Coordinates of C-alpha atoms and ligand atoms in Angstrom, one line a residue:
X6 CA 126.7 83.4 91.9
X7 CA 127.0 86.1 89.3
X8 CA 125.7 89.5 90.4
X9 CA 122.5 90.6 88.7
X10 CA 122.8 93.6 86.3
X11 CA 121.4 96.3 88.6
X12 CA 120.7 99.6 87.0
X13 CA 119.7 102.1 89.5
X14 CA 119.9 105.1 87.3
X15 CA 117.0 107.4 86.6
X16 CA 115.4 106.1 83.4
X17 CA 116.4 102.5 84.1
X18 CA 113.9 100.0 82.9
X19 CA 113.3 96.8 85.0
X20 CA 113.1 94.0 82.4
X21 CA 112.5 90.4 83.3
X22 CA 116.2 89.4 83.0
X23 CA 117.6 92.7 84.4
X24 CA 115.5 93.6 87.4
X25 CA 115.9 97.0 89.1
X26 CA 116.5 97.6 92.8
X27 CA 113.6 99.3 94.7
X28 CA 112.8 99.8 98.3
X29 CA 111.3 96.4 98.7
X30 CA 113.9 94.4 96.7
X31 CA 114.3 93.8 93.0
X32 CA 111.5 94.5 90.6
X33 CA 111.2 92.5 87.4
X34 CA 108.9 93.5 84.5
X35 CA 107.0 91.2 82.3
X36 CA 105.9 92.8 79.0
X37 CA 103.4 90.9 76.9
X38 CA 102.5 91.5 73.3
X39 CA 99.4 89.3 73.1
X40 CA 96.7 88.1 75.5
X41 CA 97.3 85.4 78.0
X42 CA 94.8 83.2 79.9
X43 CA 93.5 83.8 83.4
X44 CA 95.3 80.6 84.5
X45 CA 98.6 81.9 83.1
X46 CA 98.2 85.2 85.1
X47 CA 97.3 83.2 88.2
X48 CA 100.5 81.2 87.7
X49 CA 102.6 84.4 87.4
X50 CA 101.1 85.5 90.6
X51 CA 102.0 82.2 92.3
X52 CA 105.6 82.8 91.1
X53 CA 105.4 86.3 92.6
X54 CA 104.5 84.6 95.9
X55 CA 107.3 82.0 95.6
X56 CA 110.1 84.3 94.4
X57 CA 109.0 87.8 95.4
X58 CA 107.1 89.4 98.2
X59 CA 103.7 88.6 96.6
X60 CA 103.0 92.2 95.4
X61 CA 102.2 92.5 91.7
X62 CA 102.0 95.8 89.8
X63 CA 100.2 96.6 86.6
X64 CA 102.1 99.6 85.2
X65 CA 100.5 102.7 83.5
X66 CA 101.8 101.2 80.2
X67 CA 100.2 97.8 80.9
X68 CA 103.3 95.9 82.0
X69 CA 103.2 93.3 84.8
X70 CA 105.8 93.9 87.6
X71 CA 106.8 91.4 90.2
X72 CA 108.2 93.0 93.4
X73 CA 110.3 92.0 96.3
X74 CA 112.8 89.7 94.5
X75 CA 116.2 88.9 95.8
X76 CA 119.4 88.4 93.8
X77 CA 118.9 84.6 94.4
X78 CA 115.2 84.5 93.5
X79 CA 115.1 86.8 90.5
X80 CA 116.9 84.4 88.1
X81 CA 114.4 81.7 89.1
X82 CA 111.5 83.9 88.3
X83 CA 113.1 84.7 85.0
X84 CA 113.5 81.0 84.2
X85 CA 110.0 80.0 85.4
X86 CA 108.3 82.8 83.5
X87 CA 110.2 81.9 80.3
X88 CA 109.2 78.2 80.8
X89 CA 105.6 79.3 80.5
X90 CA 106.1 80.2 76.8
X91 CA 104.2 83.5 77.2
X92 CA 104.1 86.0 74.3
X93 CA 106.9 88.1 75.9
X94 CA 108.0 91.3 74.3
X95 CA 111.7 91.2 73.8
X96 CA 113.8 94.1 72.6
X97 CA 112.5 97.5 71.7
X98 CA 109.1 98.6 73.2
X99 CA 106.8 99.0 70.3
X100 CA 103.4 99.4 71.8
X101 CA 99.8 99.3 70.3
X102 CA 96.5 100.1 72.1
X103 CA 95.2 97.0 73.9
X104 CA 92.1 96.6 71.7
X105 CA 94.1 96.9 68.4
X106 CA 92.8 94.7 65.7
X107 CA 89.5 94.0 67.6
X108 CA 88.1 97.5 67.5
X109 CA 85.7 98.4 64.6
X110 CA 86.2 102.1 65.3
X111 CA 89.9 102.0 64.6
X112 CA 91.1 104.0 61.6
X113 CA 93.8 101.4 60.9
X114 CA 95.1 98.2 62.5
X115 CA 98.5 99.2 64.0
X116 CA 99.7 95.7 64.7
X117 CA 101.4 94.8 61.3
X118 CA 103.4 98.0 61.4
X119 CA 104.3 97.5 65.1
X120 CA 105.5 94.0 64.3
X121 CA 107.5 95.1 61.3
X122 CA 109.2 97.9 63.3
X123 CA 110.0 95.5 66.2
X124 CA 111.5 93.0 63.8
X125 CA 113.5 95.6 61.8
X126 CA 114.8 97.2 65.1
X127 CA 116.1 93.9 66.5
X128 CA 119.8 94.6 65.6
X129 CA 119.9 98.3 66.7
X130 CA 121.9 98.6 69.8
X131 CA 122.7 101.5 72.1
X132 CA 119.2 103.0 72.5
X133 CA 118.0 104.5 75.7
X134 CA 116.6 101.8 78.1
X135 CA 113.1 103.4 78.1
X136 CA 113.0 104.1 74.3
X137 CA 109.4 103.6 73.3
X138 CA 107.6 103.6 69.9
X139 CA 103.8 103.9 69.9
X140 CA 101.7 102.8 66.9
X141 CA 98.1 104.0 67.5
X142 CA 95.3 103.1 65.1
X143 CA 93.0 105.6 66.8
X144 CA 90.3 103.3 68.2
X145 CA 88.3 103.6 71.3
X146 CA 91.3 103.1 73.7
X147 CA 94.2 105.3 72.8
X148 CA 97.8 105.6 74.1
X149 CA 97.8 109.4 73.7
X150 CA 98.8 110.2 77.3
X151 CA 101.8 107.8 77.4
X152 CA 105.2 109.2 76.6
X153 CA 106.7 108.0 73.4
X154 CA 110.0 108.7 71.6
X155 CA 108.4 108.0 68.2
X156 CA 104.7 108.0 67.8
X157 CA 102.7 107.0 64.8
X158 CA 99.0 108.0 64.7
X159 CA 96.7 106.7 61.9
X160 CA 95.1 109.5 60.0
X161 CA 93.8 107.3 57.1
X162 CA 93.8 103.6 56.3
X163 CA 97.3 103.9 54.9
X164 CA 98.5 107.2 56.2
X165 CA 100.3 107.8 59.5
X166 CA 101.3 111.0 61.3
X167 CA 104.8 110.7 62.9
X168 CA 105.4 112.6 66.1
X169 CA 108.6 112.8 68.2
X170 CA 108.8 112.9 72.0
X171 CA 106.2 113.6 74.7
X172 CA 102.6 112.7 74.8
X173 CA 100.5 113.0 71.7
X174 CA 99.5 116.5 72.8
X175 CA 103.0 117.8 73.6
X176 CA 104.9 116.0 70.8
X177 CA 106.7 117.5 67.9
X178 CA 104.9 116.7 64.6
X179 CA 107.5 115.4 62.2
X180 CA 105.6 114.5 59.1
X181 CA 102.8 112.5 57.5
X182 CA 103.8 109.3 55.8
X183 CA 102.4 106.7 53.5
X184 CA 102.3 103.3 55.2
X185 CA 105.0 101.9 52.8
X186 CA 107.5 104.5 54.1
X187 CA 106.8 104.2 57.8
X188 CA 109.1 101.3 58.8
X189 CA 112.1 102.6 56.9
X190 CA 111.6 106.1 58.4
X191 CA 111.2 104.8 61.9
X192 CA 114.3 102.6 61.6
X193 CA 116.3 105.5 60.3
X194 CA 115.3 107.6 63.3
X195 CA 116.1 104.8 65.7
X196 CA 119.6 104.5 64.1
X197 CA 120.1 108.2 64.5
X198 CA 119.0 108.0 68.1
X199 CA 121.5 105.1 68.7
X200 CA 124.3 107.3 67.2
X201 CA 123.3 110.1 69.6
X202 CA 123.9 107.7 72.5
X203 CA 121.9 105.8 75.1
X204 CA 120.6 108.9 76.8
X205 CA 119.1 110.3 73.6
X206 CA 115.3 110.5 73.4
X207 CA 112.8 111.4 70.8
X208 CA 112.9 115.1 71.7
X209 CA 116.6 115.2 71.1
X210 CA 116.0 113.8 67.6
X211 CA 113.5 116.5 67.0
X212 CA 116.1 119.1 67.7
X213 CA 118.6 117.2 65.6
X214 CA 116.3 117.0 62.7
X215 CA 115.3 120.6 63.0
X216 CA 118.9 121.6 61.9
X217 CA 119.7 118.7 59.7
X218 CA 118.5 117.4 56.3
X219 CA 115.2 115.6 56.3
X220 CA 115.5 111.9 55.9
X221 CA 115.0 110.7 52.3
X222 CA 111.8 108.8 53.3
X223 CA 110.0 111.9 54.5
X224 CA 110.4 114.2 51.5
X225 CA 107.2 115.4 50.0
X226 CA 108.0 113.7 46.8
X227 CA 108.4 110.3 48.5
X228 CA 105.3 110.3 50.5
X229 CA 103.0 112.5 48.5
X230 CA 101.4 113.5 51.8
X231 CA 104.2 115.5 53.4
X232 CA 103.4 118.8 55.0
X233 CA 105.8 120.2 52.5
X234 CA 109.0 119.8 54.3
X235 CA 110.4 117.8 57.2
X236 CA 110.4 120.9 59.4
X237 CA 109.4 120.3 63.0
X238 CA 106.3 121.9 64.3
X239 CA 105.5 121.9 68.0
X240 CA 102.1 121.7 69.7
X241 CA 101.6 124.3 72.4
X242 CA 102.3 122.3 75.7
X243 CA 100.1 124.7 77.7
X244 CA 97.1 123.1 75.9
X245 CA 97.7 119.8 77.7
X246 CA 98.2 121.0 81.3
X247 CA 95.6 119.5 83.5
X248 CA 93.6 117.9 80.8
X249 CA 93.9 114.7 78.8
X250 CA 94.3 115.3 75.1
X251 CA 90.7 114.4 74.4
X252 CA 89.6 116.8 77.1
X253 CA 90.9 119.7 75.0
X254 CA 88.6 118.5 72.3
X255 CA 85.7 118.8 74.7
X256 CA 85.2 115.1 75.6
X257 CA 86.7 112.9 78.3
X258 CA 89.3 110.4 77.1
X259 CA 88.1 106.8 77.1
X260 CA 89.0 104.9 80.2
X261 CA 89.8 101.1 80.2
X262 CA 87.5 100.7 83.2
X263 CA 84.5 100.1 81.1
X264 CA 82.7 97.5 79.0
X265 CA 83.7 97.4 75.3
X266 CA 81.8 96.0 72.3
X267 CA 84.4 94.6 69.9
X268 CA 84.3 93.1 66.4
X269 CA 83.0 89.6 65.8
X270 CA 80.5 89.9 68.7
X271 CA 83.4 89.9 71.2
X272 CA 83.4 92.0 74.3
X273 CA 86.1 93.3 76.8
X274 CA 85.8 94.6 80.3
X275 CA 88.5 96.6 82.2
X276 CA 89.2 95.9 85.8
X277 CA 92.2 97.1 87.8
X278 CA 93.8 97.1 91.3
X279 CA 93.8 100.4 93.2
X280 CA 96.8 102.4 92.3
X281 CA 98.1 99.7 90.0
X282 CA 99.2 97.3 92.7
X283 CA 97.6 94.1 94.2
X284 CA 98.4 91.3 96.4
X285 CA 99.1 88.2 94.3
X286 CA 96.4 86.3 96.2
X287 CA 93.7 88.8 95.2
X288 CA 94.7 88.6 91.5
X289 CA 94.7 84.8 91.7
X290 CA 91.1 84.9 93.1
X291 CA 90.1 87.3 90.3
X292 CA 91.6 85.0 87.7
X293 CA 90.0 82.0 89.3
X294 CA 86.6 83.7 89.1
X295 CA 87.2 84.7 85.4
X296 CA 88.1 81.1 84.5
X297 CA 85.0 79.8 86.3
X298 CA 82.9 82.2 84.3
X299 CA 84.4 80.9 81.0
X300 CA 86.7 83.9 80.3
X301 CA 89.6 82.6 78.2
X302 CA 91.9 85.6 77.7
X303 CA 93.1 88.8 79.3
X304 CA 95.6 91.5 78.7
X305 CA 97.3 93.9 81.1
X306 CA 96.6 97.3 79.7
X307 CA 97.0 101.1 80.0
X308 CA 96.1 102.9 83.2
X309 CA 97.0 99.9 85.4
X310 CA 94.1 97.9 84.0
X311 CA 93.4 94.3 83.1
X312 CA 91.2 93.8 80.0
X313 CA 89.3 90.5 80.1
X314 CA 87.9 89.2 76.8
X315 CA 84.7 87.1 76.6
X316 CA 80.9 87.4 76.8
X317 CA 78.9 90.3 78.2
X318 CA 77.1 88.0 80.7
X319 CA 80.4 86.7 82.2
X320 CA 81.7 90.3 82.5
X321 CA 78.7 91.5 84.6
X322 CA 79.4 88.7 87.1
X323 CA 83.2 89.3 87.0
X324 CA 82.7 93.0 87.6
X325 CA 80.5 92.3 90.6
X326 CA 83.1 89.9 92.0
X327 CA 85.9 92.4 91.4
X328 CA 84.0 95.3 92.9
X329 CA 83.2 93.3 96.0
X330 CA 87.0 92.5 96.3
X331 CA 88.2 96.1 96.1
X332 CA 89.2 96.3 92.4
X333 CA 88.4 99.4 90.3
X334 CA 85.6 98.5 87.9
X335 CA 84.3 101.8 86.7
X336 CA 85.6 105.2 85.5
X337 CA 83.5 106.8 88.2
X338 CA 85.7 105.3 90.9
X339 CA 87.8 108.3 92.1
X340 CA 90.8 106.0 92.6
X341 CA 91.0 105.6 88.8
X342 CA 91.8 109.4 88.6
X343 CA 94.8 109.2 90.9
X344 CA 98.4 108.3 89.7
X345 CA 100.3 107.1 92.8
X346 CA 103.7 105.6 92.7
X347 CA 104.6 102.7 95.0
X348 CA 105.7 105.2 97.7
X349 CA 106.8 104.2 101.2
X350 CA 107.7 101.5 102.3
X351 CA 108.0 99.8 98.8
X352 CA 110.4 102.4 97.4
X353 CA 113.4 103.6 99.4
X354 CA 113.4 107.0 97.7
X355 CA 109.9 107.7 99.1
X356 CA 109.1 109.9 102.1
X357 CA 105.4 109.4 102.1
X358 CA 103.0 106.4 102.0
X359 CA 101.5 107.4 98.7
X360 CA 98.8 104.7 98.6
X361 CA 97.4 105.7 102.0
X362 CA 97.3 109.3 101.0
X363 CA 95.7 108.4 97.7
X364 CA 93.1 106.2 99.3
X365 CA 92.1 108.9 101.7
X366 CA 92.0 111.4 98.9
X367 CA 89.7 109.2 96.9
X368 CA 87.4 108.8 99.9
X369 CA 87.4 112.4 101.0
X370 CA 87.8 114.4 97.7
X371 CA 85.7 112.5 95.2
X372 CA 84.1 115.8 94.1
X373 CA 87.6 117.1 93.0
X374 CA 88.4 113.8 91.2
X375 CA 86.0 114.2 88.3
X376 CA 88.1 112.5 85.6
X377 CA 89.3 115.8 84.1
X378 CA 92.9 115.3 85.4
X379 CA 95.0 112.8 87.3
X380 CA 95.9 113.7 90.8
X381 CA 99.6 112.9 91.0
X382 CA 100.7 111.5 94.4
X383 CA 104.4 110.8 94.4
X384 CA 106.9 109.6 97.0
X385 CA 109.7 111.8 95.6
X386 CA 110.3 114.4 92.8
X387 CA 111.2 111.7 90.3
X388 CA 107.5 111.3 89.6
X389 CA 107.6 107.7 88.3
X390 CA 103.8 107.3 88.2
X391 CA 103.1 110.4 86.1
X392 CA 106.1 111.8 84.2
X393 CA 103.9 114.3 82.4
X394 CA 102.6 117.6 84.0
X395 CA 99.5 117.3 86.2
X396 CA 96.9 119.8 87.2
X397 CA 97.8 119.0 90.8
X398 CA 100.6 117.0 92.3
X399 CA 101.5 116.0 95.9
X400 CA 105.1 115.2 96.3
X401 CA 107.1 113.8 99.3
X402 CA 110.2 115.7 100.2
X403 CA 112.7 115.1 103.0
X404 CA 110.8 117.0 105.7
X405 CA 107.4 117.8 104.3
X406 CA 105.1 117.5 101.3
X407 CA 105.1 119.9 98.3
X408 CA 102.1 120.8 96.2
X409 CA 102.6 121.6 92.5
X410 CA 100.0 123.0 90.1
X411 CA 100.1 122.6 86.3
X412 CA 103.5 120.9 86.5
X413 CA 105.7 117.9 87.1
X414 CA 106.6 116.6 90.5
X415 CA 110.0 118.3 90.4
X416 CA 108.6 121.7 89.3
X417 CA 108.3 124.7 91.6
X418 CA 105.7 124.1 94.4
X419 CA 103.0 126.6 95.1
X420 CA 102.8 125.5 98.8
X421 CA 104.0 123.0 101.3
X422 CA 102.2 120.9 103.9
X423 CA 103.4 118.9 106.9
X424 CA 103.3 115.2 106.4
X425 CA 100.4 114.9 109.0
X426 CA 98.3 117.6 107.3
X427 CA 98.5 116.3 103.7
X428 CA 95.0 115.0 103.3
X429 CA 93.5 118.0 105.2
X430 CA 95.4 120.3 102.9
X431 CA 94.0 118.5 99.9
X432 CA 90.5 118.7 101.3
X433 CA 90.9 122.5 101.6
X434 CA 91.9 122.7 98.0
X435 CA 88.9 120.5 97.0
X436 CA 86.6 122.8 99.0
X437 CA 88.1 125.8 97.1
X438 CA 87.4 124.2 93.8
X439 CA 83.9 123.2 94.9
X440 CA 83.1 126.8 95.9
X441 CA 84.7 128.4 92.8
X442 CA 83.5 126.0 90.1
X443 CA 81.5 127.6 87.4
X444 CA 78.5 125.8 85.7
X445 CA 79.9 123.2 83.4
X446 CA 83.5 123.7 84.5
X447 CA 85.5 120.6 85.3
X448 CA 88.1 120.4 88.1
X449 CA 91.1 120.7 85.8
X450 CA 89.9 123.9 84.2
X451 CA 88.9 125.3 87.6
X452 CA 92.3 124.6 89.2
X453 CA 94.0 126.3 86.2
X454 CA 91.7 129.3 86.5
X455 CA 92.1 129.7 90.2
X456 CA 95.9 129.8 89.9
X457 CA 98.8 129.2 92.2
X458 CA 98.4 132.2 94.5
X459 CA 94.9 131.4 95.6
X460 CA 95.6 127.7 95.8
X461 CA 98.6 128.5 98.1
X462 CA 96.3 130.6 100.3
X463 CA 93.8 127.8 100.5
X464 CA 96.4 125.1 101.2
X465 CA 97.8 127.1 104.1
X466 CA 94.4 128.0 105.5
X467 CA 94.8 131.7 104.7
X468 CA 91.7 132.0 102.6
Ligands
SF4_527 S1 108.6 108.5 92.3 FE1 107.9 107.0 93.8 S2 108.4 105.0 93.0 FE2 109.6 106.5 91.8 S3 111.6 106.7 92.9 FE3 110.2 108.3 93.8 S4 109.3 107.3 95.5 FE4 110.1 105.7 94.3

């Protein structure tokens, strides 16, 4: 048979028809642009049991991932999923928040712009595999913490701020545009990125535009809302370290693990598997219960969640069922504040069992995990689960575990721990934060104030 297109490079994106090799076989991604039914998700899970190893991920961006496929079984999964006629996203990733169009608090509905950009970008080739455009209408659930090459953020019913690269907090602000100019401007930018090559990302474009002419669509005369020029201004990245964007504004970012009141008397509830991964049988049982309760639609969403849509009464029963079966059902669950990659044994780059470490951390360090930051537990310095800096990261290396403060997994560690001592080390750090915390101070701020030297002393038991 024809060999599958395997792309093992850093930055590769495991699509449905081009799965990526991982430690437990090929991984295929199913990206949806609309809701599906509980029965459809249960069917995907049955396909994961038939063709894969029965493990299903919900990624931080809200994509389904089927693990443990072989070169023989992956094409069958592809064909069987396509036969389901699901609302699959093909081509460029143009993402909107999961409650878009149903959320009364939204400044603007981002879906028409997202669809127009997706359509117009159909023939652009040569973009980076992980190229992502985010269109955020600024409702209750935001995509601010997800990386995006091009990000549009509603600032008025018909006005959009355009940012390049990074998270919303760390991005370069390019300009403010009238809605009528947005699609052409974004398509211009995507074409420029394609010309720069398939490794070029939004930040490269920011540097490119900083020394080149502004695009015609972004001049102050064309939009009437321009900041005066197309010059690139950067937000101070230090503002984001250890805190979500909303934290810097003094409030905790909304979590999907909650109950949401939507327009037209609809409701949604967020439920998720621990660390974004579940056995297919467990998801099938959850979907069965949802269907039994009359819930007709769901959507995989940000932060490894599943948003179910229906009535409030059904949700209370579904939440009880999910909680009793080990799912995350509340933002107060410390597991929802840990970003852990698949780790060992699922990924052959991993040197630590990330989920075991993360589960122990959630059980033993709940006081540290107050929602002010994501504890990053990563099997190797690639840091798949949390590409952004974190207030605290634990990273597997060849012969030990490194600890990083205010940085990415590959950044300079402040201390090391033996594999066996990892959770005890974390407990010592949690104790230090517990004893040092000032009234009203959250863990992220406390970790930042304590600083690397004192964290290192605590990690190694010298304090
Ligand atoms: S970060 Fe985790 S999942 Fe990604 S390559 Fe490393 S060990 Fe594997």
